[in-house]
Coordinates of C-alpha atoms in Angstrom, one line a residue:
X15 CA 7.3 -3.8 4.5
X16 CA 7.2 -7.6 4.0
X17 CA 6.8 -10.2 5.9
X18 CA 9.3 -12.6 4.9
X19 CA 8.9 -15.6 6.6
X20 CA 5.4 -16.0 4.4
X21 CA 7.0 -14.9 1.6
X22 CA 9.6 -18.0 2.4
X23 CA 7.6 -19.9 3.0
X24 CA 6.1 -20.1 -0.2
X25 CA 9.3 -20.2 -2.1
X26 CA 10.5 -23.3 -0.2
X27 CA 7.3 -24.6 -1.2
X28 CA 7.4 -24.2 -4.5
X29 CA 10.6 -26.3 -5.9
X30 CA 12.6 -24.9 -8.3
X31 CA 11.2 -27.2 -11.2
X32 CA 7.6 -26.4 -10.3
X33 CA 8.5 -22.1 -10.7
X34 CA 9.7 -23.2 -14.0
X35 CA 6.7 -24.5 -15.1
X36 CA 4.6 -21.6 -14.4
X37 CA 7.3 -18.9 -15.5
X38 CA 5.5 -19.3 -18.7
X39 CA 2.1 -18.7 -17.7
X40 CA 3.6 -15.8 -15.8
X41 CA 4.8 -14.2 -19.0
X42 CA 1.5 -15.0 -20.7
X43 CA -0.7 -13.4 -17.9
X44 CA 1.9 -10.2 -17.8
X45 CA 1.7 -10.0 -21.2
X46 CA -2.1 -10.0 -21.8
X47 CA -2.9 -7.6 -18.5
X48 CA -2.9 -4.7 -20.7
X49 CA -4.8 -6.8 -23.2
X50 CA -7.9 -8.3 -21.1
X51 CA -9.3 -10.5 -24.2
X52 CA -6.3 -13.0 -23.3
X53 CA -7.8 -14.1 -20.1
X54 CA -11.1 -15.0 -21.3
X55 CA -10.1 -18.5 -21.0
X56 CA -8.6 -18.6 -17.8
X57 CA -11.8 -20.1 -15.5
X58 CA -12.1 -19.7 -11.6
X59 CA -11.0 -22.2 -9.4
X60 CA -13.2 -23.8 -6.7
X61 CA -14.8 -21.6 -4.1
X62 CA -17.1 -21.6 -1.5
X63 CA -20.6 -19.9 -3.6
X64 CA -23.0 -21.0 -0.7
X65 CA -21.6 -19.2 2.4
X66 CA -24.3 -17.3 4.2
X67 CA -23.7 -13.4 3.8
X68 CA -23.7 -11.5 6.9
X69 CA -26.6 -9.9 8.5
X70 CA -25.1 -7.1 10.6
X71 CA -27.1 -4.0 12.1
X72 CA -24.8 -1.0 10.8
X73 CA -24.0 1.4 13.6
X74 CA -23.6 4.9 12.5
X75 CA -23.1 7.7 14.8
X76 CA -23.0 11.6 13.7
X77 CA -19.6 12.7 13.6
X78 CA -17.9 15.2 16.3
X79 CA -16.1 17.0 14.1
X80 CA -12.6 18.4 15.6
X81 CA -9.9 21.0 14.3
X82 CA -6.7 20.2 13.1
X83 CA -5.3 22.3 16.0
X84 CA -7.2 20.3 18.4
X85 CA -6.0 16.9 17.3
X86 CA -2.6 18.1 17.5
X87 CA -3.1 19.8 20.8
X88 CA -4.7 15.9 22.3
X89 CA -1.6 14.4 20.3
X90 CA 1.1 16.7 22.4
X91 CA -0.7 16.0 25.4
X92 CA 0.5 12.6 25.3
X93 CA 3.7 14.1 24.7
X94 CA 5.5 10.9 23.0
X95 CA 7.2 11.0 19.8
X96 CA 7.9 8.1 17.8
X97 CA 10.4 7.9 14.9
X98 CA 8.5 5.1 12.3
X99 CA 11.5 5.4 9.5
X100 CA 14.6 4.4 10.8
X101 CA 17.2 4.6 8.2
X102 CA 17.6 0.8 6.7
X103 CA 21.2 -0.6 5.7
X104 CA 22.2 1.0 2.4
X105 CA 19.6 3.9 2.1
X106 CA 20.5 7.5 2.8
X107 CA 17.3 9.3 4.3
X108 CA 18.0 13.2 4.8
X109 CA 19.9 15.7 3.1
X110 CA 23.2 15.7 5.1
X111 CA 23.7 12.0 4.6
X112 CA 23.3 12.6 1.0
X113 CA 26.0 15.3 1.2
X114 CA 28.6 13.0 3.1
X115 CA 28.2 10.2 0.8
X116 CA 29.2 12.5 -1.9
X117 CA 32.7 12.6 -0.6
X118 CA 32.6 9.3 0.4
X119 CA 34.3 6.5 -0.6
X120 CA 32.3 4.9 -2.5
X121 CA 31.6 4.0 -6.4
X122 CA 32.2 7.0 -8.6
X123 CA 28.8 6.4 -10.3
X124 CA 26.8 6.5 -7.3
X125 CA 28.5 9.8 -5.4
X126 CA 27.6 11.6 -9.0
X127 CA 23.9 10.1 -8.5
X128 CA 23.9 11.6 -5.2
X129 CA 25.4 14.8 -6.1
X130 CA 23.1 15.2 -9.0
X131 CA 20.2 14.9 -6.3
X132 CA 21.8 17.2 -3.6
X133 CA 21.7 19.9 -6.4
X134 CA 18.2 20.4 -6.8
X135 CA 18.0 22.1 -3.8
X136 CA 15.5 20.4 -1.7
X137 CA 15.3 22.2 1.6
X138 CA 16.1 19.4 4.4
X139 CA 12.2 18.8 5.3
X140 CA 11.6 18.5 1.6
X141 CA 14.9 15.8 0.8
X142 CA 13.5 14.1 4.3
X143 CA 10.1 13.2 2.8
X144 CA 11.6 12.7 -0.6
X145 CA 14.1 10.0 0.8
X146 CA 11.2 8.6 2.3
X147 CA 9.3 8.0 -0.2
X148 CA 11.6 7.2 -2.8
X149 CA 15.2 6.0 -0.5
X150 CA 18.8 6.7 -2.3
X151 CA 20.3 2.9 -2.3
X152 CA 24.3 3.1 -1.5
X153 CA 25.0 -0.8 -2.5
X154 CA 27.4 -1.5 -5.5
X155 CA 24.8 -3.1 -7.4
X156 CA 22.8 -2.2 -11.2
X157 CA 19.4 -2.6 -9.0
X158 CA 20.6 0.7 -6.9
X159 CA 22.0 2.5 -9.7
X160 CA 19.0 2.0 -11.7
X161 CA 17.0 2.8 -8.6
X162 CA 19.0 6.1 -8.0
X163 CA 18.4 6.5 -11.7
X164 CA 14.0 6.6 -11.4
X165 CA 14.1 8.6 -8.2
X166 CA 16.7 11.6 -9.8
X167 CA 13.7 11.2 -13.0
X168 CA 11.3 11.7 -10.3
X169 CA 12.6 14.2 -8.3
X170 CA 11.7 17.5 -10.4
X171 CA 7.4 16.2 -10.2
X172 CA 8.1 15.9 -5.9
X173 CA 9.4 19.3 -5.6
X174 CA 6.9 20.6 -7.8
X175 CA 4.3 18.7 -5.0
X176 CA 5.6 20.3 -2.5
X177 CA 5.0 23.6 -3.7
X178 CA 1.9 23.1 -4.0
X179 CA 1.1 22.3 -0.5
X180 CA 3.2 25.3 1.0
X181 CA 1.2 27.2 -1.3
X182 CA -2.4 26.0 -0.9
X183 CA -1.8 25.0 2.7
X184 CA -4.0 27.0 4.2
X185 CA -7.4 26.1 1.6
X186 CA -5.9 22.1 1.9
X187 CA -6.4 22.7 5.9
X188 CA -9.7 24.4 5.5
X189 CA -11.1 21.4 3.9
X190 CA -9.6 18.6 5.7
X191 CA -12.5 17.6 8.1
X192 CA -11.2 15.2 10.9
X193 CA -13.2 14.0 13.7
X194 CA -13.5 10.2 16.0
X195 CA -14.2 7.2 14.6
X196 CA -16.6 5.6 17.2
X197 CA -18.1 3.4 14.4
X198 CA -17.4 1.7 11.6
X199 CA -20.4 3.0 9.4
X200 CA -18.9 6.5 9.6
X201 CA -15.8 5.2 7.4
X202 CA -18.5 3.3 5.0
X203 CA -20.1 7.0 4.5
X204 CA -16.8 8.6 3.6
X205 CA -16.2 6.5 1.0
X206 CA -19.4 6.9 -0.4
X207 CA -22.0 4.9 -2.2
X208 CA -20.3 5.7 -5.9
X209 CA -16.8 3.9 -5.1
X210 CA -16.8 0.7 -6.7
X211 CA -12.6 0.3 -6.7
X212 CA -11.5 1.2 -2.6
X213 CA -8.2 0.8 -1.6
X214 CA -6.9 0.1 1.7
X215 CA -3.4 0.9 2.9
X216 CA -2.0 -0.1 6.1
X217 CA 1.6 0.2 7.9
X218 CA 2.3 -3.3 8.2
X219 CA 2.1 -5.6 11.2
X220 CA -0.2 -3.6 13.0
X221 CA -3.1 -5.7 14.2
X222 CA -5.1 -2.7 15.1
X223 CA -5.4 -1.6 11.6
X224 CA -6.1 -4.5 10.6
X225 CA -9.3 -4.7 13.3
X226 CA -10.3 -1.6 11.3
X227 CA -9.9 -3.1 7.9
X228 CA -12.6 -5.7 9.2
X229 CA -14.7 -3.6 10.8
X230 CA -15.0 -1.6 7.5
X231 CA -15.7 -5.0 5.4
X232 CA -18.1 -6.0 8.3
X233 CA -20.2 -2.1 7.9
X234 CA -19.5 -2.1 4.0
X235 CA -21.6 -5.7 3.8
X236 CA -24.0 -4.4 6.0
X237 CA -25.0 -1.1 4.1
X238 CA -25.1 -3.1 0.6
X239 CA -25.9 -6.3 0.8
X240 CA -26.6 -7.2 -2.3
X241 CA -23.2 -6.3 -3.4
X242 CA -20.2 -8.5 -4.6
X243 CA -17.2 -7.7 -3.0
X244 CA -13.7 -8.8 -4.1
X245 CA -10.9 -8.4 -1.9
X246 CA -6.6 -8.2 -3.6
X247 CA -3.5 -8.7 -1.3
X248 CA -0.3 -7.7 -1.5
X249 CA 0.1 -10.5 1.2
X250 CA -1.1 -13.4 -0.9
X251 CA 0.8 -14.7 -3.9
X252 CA -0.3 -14.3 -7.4
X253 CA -0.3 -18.6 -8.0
X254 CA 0.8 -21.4 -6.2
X255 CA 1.8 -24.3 -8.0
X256 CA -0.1 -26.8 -6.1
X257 CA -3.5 -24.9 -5.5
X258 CA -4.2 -22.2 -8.0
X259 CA -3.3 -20.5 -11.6
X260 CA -2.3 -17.3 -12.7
X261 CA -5.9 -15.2 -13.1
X262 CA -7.9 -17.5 -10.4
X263 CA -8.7 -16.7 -6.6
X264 CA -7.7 -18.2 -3.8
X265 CA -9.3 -21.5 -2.9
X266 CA -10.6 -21.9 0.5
X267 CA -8.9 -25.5 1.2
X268 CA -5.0 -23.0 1.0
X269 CA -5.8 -20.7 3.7
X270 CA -7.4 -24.1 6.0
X271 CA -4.5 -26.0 4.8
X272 CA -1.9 -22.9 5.2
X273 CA -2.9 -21.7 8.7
X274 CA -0.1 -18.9 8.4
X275 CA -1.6 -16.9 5.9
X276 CA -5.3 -16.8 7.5
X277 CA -5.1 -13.6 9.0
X278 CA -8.6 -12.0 10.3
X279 CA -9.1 -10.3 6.6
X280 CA -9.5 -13.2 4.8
X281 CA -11.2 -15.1 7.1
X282 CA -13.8 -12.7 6.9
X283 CA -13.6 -12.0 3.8
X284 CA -14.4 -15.9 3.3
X285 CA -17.3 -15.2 5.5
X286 CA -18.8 -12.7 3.5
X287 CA -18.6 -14.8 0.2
X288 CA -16.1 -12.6 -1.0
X289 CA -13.4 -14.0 -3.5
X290 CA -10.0 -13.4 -2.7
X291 CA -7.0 -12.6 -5.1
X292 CA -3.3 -12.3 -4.3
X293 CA -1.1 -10.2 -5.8
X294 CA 2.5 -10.2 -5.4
X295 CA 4.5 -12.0 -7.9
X296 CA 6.7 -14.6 -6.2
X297 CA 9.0 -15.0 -9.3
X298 CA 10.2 -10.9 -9.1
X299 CA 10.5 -11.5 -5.5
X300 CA 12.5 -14.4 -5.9
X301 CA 14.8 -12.8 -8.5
X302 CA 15.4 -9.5 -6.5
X303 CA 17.1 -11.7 -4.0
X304 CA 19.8 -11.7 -6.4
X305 CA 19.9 -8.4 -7.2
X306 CA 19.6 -7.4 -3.8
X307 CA 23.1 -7.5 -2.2
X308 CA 23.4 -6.6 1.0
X309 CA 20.4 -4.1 0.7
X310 CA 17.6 -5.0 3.3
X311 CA 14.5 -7.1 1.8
X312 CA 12.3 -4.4 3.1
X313 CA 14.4 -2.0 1.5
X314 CA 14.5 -3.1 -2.0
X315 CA 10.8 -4.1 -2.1
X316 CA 9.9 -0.7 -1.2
X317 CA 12.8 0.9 -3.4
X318 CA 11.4 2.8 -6.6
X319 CA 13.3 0.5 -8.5
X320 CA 10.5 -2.5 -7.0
X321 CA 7.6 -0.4 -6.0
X322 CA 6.3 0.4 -9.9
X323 CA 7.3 -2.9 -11.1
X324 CA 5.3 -4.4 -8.1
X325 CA 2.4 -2.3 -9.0
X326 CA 2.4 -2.8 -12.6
X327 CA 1.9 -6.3 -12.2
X328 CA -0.6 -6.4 -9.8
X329 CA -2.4 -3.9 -12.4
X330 CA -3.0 -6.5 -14.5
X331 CA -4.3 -8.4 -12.0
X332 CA -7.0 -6.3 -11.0
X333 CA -8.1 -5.2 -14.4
X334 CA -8.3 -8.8 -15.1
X335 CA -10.3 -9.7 -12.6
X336 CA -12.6 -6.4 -12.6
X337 CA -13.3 -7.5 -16.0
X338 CA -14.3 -11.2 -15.7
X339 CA -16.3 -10.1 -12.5
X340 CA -18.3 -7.7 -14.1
X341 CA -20.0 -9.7 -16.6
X342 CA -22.0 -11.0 -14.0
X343 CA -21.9 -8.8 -11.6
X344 CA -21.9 -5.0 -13.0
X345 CA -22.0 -3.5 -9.2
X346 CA -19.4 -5.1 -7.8
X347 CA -17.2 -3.5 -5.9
X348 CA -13.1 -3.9 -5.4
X349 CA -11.4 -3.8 -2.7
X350 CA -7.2 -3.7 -2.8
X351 CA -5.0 -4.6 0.2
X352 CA -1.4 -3.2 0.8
X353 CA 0.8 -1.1 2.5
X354 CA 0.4 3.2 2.2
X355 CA 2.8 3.5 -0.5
X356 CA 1.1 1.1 -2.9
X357 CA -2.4 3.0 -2.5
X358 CA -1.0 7.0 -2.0
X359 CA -2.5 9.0 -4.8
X360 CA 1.0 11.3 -4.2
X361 CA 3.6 8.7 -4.7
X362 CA 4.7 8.3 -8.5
X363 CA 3.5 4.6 -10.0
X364 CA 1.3 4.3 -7.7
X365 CA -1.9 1.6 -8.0
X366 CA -4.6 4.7 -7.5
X367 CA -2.1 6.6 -10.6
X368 CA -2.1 3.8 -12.8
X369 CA -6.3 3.0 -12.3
X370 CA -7.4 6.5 -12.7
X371 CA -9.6 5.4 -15.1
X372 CA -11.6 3.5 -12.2
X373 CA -11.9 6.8 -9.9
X374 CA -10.1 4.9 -6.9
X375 CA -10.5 5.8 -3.4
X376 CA -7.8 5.8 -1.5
X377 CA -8.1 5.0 2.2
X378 CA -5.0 5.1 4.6
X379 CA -4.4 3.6 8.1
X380 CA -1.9 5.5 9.8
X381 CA -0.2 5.2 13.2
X382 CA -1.0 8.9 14.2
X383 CA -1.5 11.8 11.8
X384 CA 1.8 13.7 11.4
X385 CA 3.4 11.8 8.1
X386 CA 3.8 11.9 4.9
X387 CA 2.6 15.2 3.6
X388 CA -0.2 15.6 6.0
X389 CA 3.1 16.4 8.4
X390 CA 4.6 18.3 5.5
X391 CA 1.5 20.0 5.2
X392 CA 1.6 21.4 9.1
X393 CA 5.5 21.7 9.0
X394 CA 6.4 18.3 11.0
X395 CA 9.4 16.5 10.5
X396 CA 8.4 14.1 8.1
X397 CA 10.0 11.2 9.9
X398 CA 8.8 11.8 13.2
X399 CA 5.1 10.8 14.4
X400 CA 2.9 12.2 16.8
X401 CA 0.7 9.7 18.8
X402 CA -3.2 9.8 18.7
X403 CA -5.1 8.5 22.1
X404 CA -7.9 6.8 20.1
X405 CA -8.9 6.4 16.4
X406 CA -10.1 9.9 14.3
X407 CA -11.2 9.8 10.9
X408 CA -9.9 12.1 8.2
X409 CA -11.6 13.2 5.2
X410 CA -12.4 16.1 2.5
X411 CA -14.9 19.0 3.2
X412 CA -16.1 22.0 1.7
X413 CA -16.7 20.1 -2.1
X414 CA -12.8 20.0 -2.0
X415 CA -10.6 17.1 -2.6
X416 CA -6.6 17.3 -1.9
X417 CA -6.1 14.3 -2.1
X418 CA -3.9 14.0 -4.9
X419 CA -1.7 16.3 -3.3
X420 CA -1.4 14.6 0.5
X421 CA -2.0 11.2 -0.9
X422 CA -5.9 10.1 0.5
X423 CA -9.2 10.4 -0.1
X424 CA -9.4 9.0 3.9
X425 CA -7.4 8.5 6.2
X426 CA -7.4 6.7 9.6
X427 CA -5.4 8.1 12.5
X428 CA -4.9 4.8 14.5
X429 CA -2.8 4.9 18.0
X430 CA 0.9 3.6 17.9
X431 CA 1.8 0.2 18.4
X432 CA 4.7 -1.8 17.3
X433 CA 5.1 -3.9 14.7
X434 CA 3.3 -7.4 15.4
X435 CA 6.0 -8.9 13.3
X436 CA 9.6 -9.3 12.2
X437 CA 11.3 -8.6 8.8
X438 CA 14.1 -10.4 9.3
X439 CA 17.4 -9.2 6.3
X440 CA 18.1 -11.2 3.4
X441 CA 20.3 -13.5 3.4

């Protein structure tokens, strides 16, 4: 879910002395997240205040509403099905691998971790999703066992989830409204004027999601002008030694001096006068790699054991910077940008869980529309995708909203494409 070579990039970057100097100041900002008062001294660095905002003409079009029999019906006409979650080295991702690894030879503690997990009597699409969301990590190490550890303590709330759905699927299916997305405006309408904290999930390395992601920042400007927008980043560091501080955005002069990292979100997001926060904290990253052994980097950043601490940090982040921004700008609005399982309102520890207080909306861009548990929800196999032929825009009708149950407030449905990148292992 990473893209390593940036994260490497900035690691080789930063010397070893330089990471020790702002360990400290890492601790302090951790510390103080939950706190807010301890920030007040922490002052912006430079940024570009004078760039002219946008004028765009926002192009809405009235919605042709499909059925979700319909979209499935186009989506078999196509008649390709892609399998998105390949099992990675030292996960187990379906119930009968979790079986055989039970006899296995393997370390004692983790066969009873897996037994323990086999006995609560998931049915196999239920364990498929599960291990999906949250995988079972087979390496000898304390970070798997204490992975293994969360997802048995989360287990009992999943199957409880699950439930639900079978038992509500047909009112969830009533009120799901899908229809095309010929124009970005449409997406800007089913967020709604109210939202002032949106999140924005993608599948990484796609670059047609990300087309989207601007085209909504583009519409969004357009419809409130007046409006400050801020934009986080899983894909952008929390600090850099040599440009900016714990608690500061961005500066401009990184992403013209670090080309790499300039993707066509933050250069329109510097367009728009929009200031720019990143997120992930280099330091964990850097110390997983020694917990890590053998497993995957994609793998453990996305384990359970990572995923809360990840988001528990970048908490602090946000709340920090929703804070200072609002003293001068009381309407501002927030944008977060990460991958699905950092912004799903159904996966435990998630961002949108942990900033309920801020009435999030959660918007996902999928490659299709059978996964997670919108394919639960119509009885797909959860790790198998069907293919949209153009883009179609999910959202709740009726005065309902499920989305605490299937994950989004809106969702996306974007045709496949491969990854535009490679996550290479750890070494």
């Amino acid at each position: 879910m990473r893209n390593i070579f940036l994260l490497s990039f900035l690691l080789v970057s930063a010397p070893l002395w330089a990471q020790k100097q702002v360990l400290p100041a890492l601790r302090a900002l951790e510390k103080s997240a939950a706190q807010s008062a301890g920030y007040a001294a922490l002052k912006n660095t430079g940024w570009i205040k004078n760039a002219a905002r946008l004028s765009l003409p926002l192009r809405y079009a009235a919605p042709a509403t499909v059925s979700l029999q319909t979209l499935e019906r186009l989506s078999g006409e196509i008649d390709r099905l892609v399998r998105l979650s390949r099992p990675g080295a030292g996960t187990l991702r379906s119930l009968d691998a979790l079986k055989e690894f039970v006899t296995a030879s393997a370390p004692a503690r983790l066969r009873a971790q897996a037994a323990a997990l086999a006995r609560l009597e998931f049915t196999p699409e239920e364990a498929r999703l599960f291990l999906d969301f949250y995988p079972f990590l087979t390496t000898p190490t304390r970070f798997s066992l204490e992975n293994n550890q969360w997802i048995l303590n989360a287990a009992p709330a999943f199957k409880k989830q699950a439930a639900y759905v079978k038992s509500h699927r047909e009112e969830i299916t009533s009120a799901l409204k899908i229809s095309e997305l010929d124009a970005p405006g449409q997406l800007v309408s089913a967020i709604g004027p109210e939202a002032r904290l949106v999140m924005l999930g993608e599948v990484h390395g796609r670059a047609s999601q990300r087309r989207q992601i601007v085209a909504l920042l583009k519409a969004y400007r357009a419809q409130y002008p007046g409006r400050k927008m801020v934009l986080f980043s899983e894909f952008l560091p929390d600090k850099h030694p040599r440009y900016w501080q714990p608690g500061q955005a961005v500066p401009a002069d990184f992403f013209e001096t670090n080309p790499a990292f300039s993707n066509e979100v933050y250069e329109l997001g510097r367009l728009l006068d929009m200031e720019i926060y990143g997120l992930e904290d280099l330091q964990y990253t850097y110390q997983k790699f020694g917990e890590m052994s053998g497993l995957e980097f994609a793998v453990a950043n996305t384990s359970f054991r990572a995923m809360p601490v990840r988001n528990k940090y970048w908490e602090g982040i946000i709340r920090f910077a929703m804070e200072k921004t609002r003293r001068t700008d009381p309407d501002a609005v927030f944008f977060v940008y990460a991958g699905n399982m950092h912004i799903n309102k159904s996966v435990m520890e998630s961002l949108p869980v942990m900033l309920k207080d801020e009435n999030p909306v959660s918007v996902e861009f999928r490659n299709g529309f059978q996964n997670g548990f919108l394919g639960f929800l119509l009885g797909k196999d959860p790790g198998r995708l069907a293919e949209v032929p153009r883009p179609y825009l999910a959202r709740w009708g009726n005065g309902k909203n499920y989305s605490k149950a299937l994950g989004f407030d809106v969702q996306v449905l974007v045709p496949f494409e491969e990854a535009d990148i490679s996550v290479p292992a750890a070494k």
